[in-house]
PDB file of C-alpha atoms in Angstrom:
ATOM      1  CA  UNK H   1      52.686  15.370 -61.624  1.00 72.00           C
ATOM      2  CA  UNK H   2      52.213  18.000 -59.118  1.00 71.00           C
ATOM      3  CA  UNK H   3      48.966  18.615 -60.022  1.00 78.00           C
ATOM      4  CA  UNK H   4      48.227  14.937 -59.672  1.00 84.00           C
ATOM      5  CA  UNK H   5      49.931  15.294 -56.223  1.00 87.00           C
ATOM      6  CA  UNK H   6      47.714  18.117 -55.643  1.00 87.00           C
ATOM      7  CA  UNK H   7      44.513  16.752 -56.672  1.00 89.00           C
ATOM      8  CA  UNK H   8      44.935  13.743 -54.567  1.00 90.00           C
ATOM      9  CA  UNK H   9      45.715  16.405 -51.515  1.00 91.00           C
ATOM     10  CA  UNK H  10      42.857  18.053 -52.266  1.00 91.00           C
ATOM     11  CA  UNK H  11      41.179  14.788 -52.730  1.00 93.00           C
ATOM     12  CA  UNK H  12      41.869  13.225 -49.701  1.00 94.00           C
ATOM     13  CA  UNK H  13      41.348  16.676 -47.572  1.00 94.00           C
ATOM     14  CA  UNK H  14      37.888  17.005 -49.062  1.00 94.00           C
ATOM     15  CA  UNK H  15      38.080  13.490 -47.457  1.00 95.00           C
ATOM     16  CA  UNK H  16      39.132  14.153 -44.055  1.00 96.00           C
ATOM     17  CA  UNK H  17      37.196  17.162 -44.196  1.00 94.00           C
ATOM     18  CA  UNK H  18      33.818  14.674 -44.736  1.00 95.00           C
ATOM     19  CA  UNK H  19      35.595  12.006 -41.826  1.00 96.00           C
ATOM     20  CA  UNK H  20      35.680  15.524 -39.836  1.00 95.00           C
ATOM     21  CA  UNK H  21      32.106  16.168 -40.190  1.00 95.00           C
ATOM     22  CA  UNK H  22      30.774  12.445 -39.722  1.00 96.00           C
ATOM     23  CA  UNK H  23      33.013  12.552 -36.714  1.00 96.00           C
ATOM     24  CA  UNK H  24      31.695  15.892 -35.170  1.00 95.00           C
ATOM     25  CA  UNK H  25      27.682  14.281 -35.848  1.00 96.00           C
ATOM     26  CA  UNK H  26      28.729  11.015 -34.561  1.00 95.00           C
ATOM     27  CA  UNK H  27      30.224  12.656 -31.424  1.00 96.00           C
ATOM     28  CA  UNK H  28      27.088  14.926 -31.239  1.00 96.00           C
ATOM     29  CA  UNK H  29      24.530  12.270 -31.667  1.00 96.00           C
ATOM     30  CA  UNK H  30      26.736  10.505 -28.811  1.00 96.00           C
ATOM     31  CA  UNK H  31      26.331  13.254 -26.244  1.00 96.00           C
ATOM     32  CA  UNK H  32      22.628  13.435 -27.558  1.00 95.00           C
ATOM     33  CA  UNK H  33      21.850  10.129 -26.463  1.00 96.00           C
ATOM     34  CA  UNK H  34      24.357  10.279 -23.334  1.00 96.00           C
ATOM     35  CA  UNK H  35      22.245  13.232 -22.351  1.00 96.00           C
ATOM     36  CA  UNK H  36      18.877  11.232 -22.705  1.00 96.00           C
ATOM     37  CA  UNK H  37      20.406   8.219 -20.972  1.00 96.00           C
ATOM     38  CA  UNK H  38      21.618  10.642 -18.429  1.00 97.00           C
ATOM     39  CA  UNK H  39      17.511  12.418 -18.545  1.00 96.00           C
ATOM     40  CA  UNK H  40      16.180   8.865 -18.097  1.00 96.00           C
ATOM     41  CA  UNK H  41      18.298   7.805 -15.238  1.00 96.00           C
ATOM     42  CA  UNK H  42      17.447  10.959 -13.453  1.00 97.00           C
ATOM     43  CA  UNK H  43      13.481   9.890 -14.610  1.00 97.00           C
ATOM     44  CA  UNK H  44      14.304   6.365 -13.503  1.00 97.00           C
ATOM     45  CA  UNK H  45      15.735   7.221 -10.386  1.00 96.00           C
ATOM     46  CA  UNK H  46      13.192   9.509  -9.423  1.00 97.00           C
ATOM     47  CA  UNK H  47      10.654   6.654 -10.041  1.00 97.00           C
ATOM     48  CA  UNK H  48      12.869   4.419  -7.759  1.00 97.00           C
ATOM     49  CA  UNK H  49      12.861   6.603  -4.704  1.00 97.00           C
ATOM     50  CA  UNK H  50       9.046   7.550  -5.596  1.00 97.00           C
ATOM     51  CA  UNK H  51       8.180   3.540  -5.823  1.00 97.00           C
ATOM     52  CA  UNK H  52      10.559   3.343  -2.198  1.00 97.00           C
ATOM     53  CA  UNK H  53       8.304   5.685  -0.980  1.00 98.00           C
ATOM     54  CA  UNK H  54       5.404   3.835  -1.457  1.00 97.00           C
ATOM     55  CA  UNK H  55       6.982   1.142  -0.493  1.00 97.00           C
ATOM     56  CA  UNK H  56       7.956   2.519   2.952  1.00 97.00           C
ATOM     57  CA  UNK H  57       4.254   4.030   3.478  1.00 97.00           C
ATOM     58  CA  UNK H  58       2.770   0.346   2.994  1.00 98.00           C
ATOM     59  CA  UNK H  59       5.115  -1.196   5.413  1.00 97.00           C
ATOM     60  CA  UNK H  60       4.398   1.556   7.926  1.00 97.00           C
ATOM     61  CA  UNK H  61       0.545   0.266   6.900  1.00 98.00           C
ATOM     62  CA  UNK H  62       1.448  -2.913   7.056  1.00 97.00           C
ATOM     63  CA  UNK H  63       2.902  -2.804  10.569  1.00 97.00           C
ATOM     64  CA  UNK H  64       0.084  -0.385  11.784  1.00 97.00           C
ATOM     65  CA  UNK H  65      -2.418  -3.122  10.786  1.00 98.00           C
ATOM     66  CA  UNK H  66      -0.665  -5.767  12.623  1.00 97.00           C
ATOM     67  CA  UNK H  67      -0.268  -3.587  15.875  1.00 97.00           C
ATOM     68  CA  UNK H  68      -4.164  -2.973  15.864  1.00 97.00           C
ATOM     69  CA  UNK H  69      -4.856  -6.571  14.863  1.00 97.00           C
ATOM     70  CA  UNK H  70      -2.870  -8.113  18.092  1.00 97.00           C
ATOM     71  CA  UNK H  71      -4.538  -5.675  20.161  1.00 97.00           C
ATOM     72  CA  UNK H  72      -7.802  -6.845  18.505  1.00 97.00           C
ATOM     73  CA  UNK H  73      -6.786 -10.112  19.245  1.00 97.00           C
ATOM     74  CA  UNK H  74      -5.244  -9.242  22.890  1.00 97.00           C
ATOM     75  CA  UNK H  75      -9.102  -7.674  23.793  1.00 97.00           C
ATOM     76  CA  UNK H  76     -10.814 -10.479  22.388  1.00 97.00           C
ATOM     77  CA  UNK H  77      -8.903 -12.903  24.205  1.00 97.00           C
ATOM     78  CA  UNK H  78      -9.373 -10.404  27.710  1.00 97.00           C
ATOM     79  CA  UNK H  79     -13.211 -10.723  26.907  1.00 96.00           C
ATOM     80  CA  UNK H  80     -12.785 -14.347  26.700  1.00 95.00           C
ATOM     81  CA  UNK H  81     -11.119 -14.965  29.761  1.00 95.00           C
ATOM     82  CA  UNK H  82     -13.673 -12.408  31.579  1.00 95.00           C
ATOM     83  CA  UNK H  83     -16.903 -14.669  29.900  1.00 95.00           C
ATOM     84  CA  UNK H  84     -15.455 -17.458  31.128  1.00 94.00           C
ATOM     85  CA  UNK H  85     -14.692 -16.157  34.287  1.00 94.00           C
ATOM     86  CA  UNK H  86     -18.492 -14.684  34.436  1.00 95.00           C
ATOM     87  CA  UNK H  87     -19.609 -18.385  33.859  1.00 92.00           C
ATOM     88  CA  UNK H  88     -17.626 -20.008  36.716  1.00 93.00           C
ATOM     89  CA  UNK H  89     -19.211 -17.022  38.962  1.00 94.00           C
ATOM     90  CA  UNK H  90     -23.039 -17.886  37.550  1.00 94.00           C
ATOM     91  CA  UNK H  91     -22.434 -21.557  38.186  1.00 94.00           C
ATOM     92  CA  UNK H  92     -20.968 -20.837  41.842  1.00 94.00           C
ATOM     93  CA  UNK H  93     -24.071 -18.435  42.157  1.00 95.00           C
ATOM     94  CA  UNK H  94     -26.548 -21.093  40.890  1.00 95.00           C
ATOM     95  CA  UNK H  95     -24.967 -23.639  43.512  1.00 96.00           C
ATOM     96  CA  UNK H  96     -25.124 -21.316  46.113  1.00 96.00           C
ATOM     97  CA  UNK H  97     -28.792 -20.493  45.301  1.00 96.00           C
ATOM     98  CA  UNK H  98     -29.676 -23.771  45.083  1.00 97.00           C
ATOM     99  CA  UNK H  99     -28.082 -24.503  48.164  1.00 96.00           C
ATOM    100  CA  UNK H 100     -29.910 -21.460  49.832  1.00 97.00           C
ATOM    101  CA  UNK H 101     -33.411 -22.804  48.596  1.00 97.00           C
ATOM    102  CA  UNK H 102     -32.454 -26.542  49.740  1.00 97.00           C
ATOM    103  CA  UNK H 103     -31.687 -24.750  53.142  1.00 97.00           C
ATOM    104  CA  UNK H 104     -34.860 -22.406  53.153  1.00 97.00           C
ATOM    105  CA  UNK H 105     -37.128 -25.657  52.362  1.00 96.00           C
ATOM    106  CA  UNK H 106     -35.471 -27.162  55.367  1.00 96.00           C
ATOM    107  CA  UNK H 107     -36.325 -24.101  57.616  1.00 97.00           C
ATOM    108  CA  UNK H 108     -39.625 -23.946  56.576  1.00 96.00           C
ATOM    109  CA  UNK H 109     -40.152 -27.788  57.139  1.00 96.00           C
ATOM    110  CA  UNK H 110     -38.583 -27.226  60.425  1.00 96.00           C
ATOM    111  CA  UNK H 111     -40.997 -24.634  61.539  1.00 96.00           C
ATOM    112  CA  UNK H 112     -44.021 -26.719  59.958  1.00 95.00           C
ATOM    113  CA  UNK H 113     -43.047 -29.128  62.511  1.00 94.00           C
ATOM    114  CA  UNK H 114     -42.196 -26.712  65.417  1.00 96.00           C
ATOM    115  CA  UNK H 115     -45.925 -25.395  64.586  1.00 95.00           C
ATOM    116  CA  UNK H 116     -47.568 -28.524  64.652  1.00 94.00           C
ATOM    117  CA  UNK H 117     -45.487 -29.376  67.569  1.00 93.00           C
ATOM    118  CA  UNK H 118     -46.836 -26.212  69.604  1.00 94.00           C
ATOM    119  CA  UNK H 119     -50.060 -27.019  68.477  1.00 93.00           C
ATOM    120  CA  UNK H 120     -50.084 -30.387  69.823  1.00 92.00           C
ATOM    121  CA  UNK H 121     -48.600 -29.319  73.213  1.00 90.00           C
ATOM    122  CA  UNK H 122     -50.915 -27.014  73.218  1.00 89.00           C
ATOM    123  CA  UNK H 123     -53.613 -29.272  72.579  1.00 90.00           C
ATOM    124  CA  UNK H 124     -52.313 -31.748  75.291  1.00 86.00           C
ATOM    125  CA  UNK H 125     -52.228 -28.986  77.928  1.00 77.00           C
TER     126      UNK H 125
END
């Protein structure tokens, strides 16, 4: 009986001894892949802050583009205002010219007559 008792003892610590070693690869295989998990959040996490990066450059892009584009639009409007400003001063300029010529014709009418006038008198005399 004892070696019955013994062989099962020797049986079932041959047993634990395999549970042992399943155990000790199952717990190495675990801190295997916890250390890859671990190696591809680090990966992961540098590809975060590298796509944040990126990110922040394009917003910086994005805001530098719309600064230049409302000072575009800021000149262009400046221009505008100074064209249409140049417009009102040709059309006050073309009335005043027109104005001066109307006047000029007038003048020289006036002395046409004064001429003929002096002429006559002269005449008459």
């Amino acid at each position: 009986e004892r070696d019955g008792v013994a062989s099962r003892a020797a049986a079932a610590a041959a047993r634990a001894e395999a549970a042992l070693e399943v155990a000790e690869r199952d717990a190495e295989a675990a801190a295997s892949r916890t250390a890859a998990t671990a190696a591809d959040t680090r990966t992961t996490r540098a590809d975060a802050l590298s796509l944040k990066a990126e990110l922040d450059a394009a917003r910086c892009a994005r805001d530098d583009a719309y600064s230049e584009l409302r000072g575009e639009r800021a000149a262009r409007a400046l221009a505008e205002a100074r064209a249409a400003d140049a417009d009102g001063a040709r059309e006050s300029f073309n009335t005043l010219t027109a104005e001066a010529e109307a006047a000029l014709a007038r003048a020289s009418a006036a002395e046409r007559d004064a001429a003929a006038e002096v002429l006559k008198l002269r005449s008459e005399a």
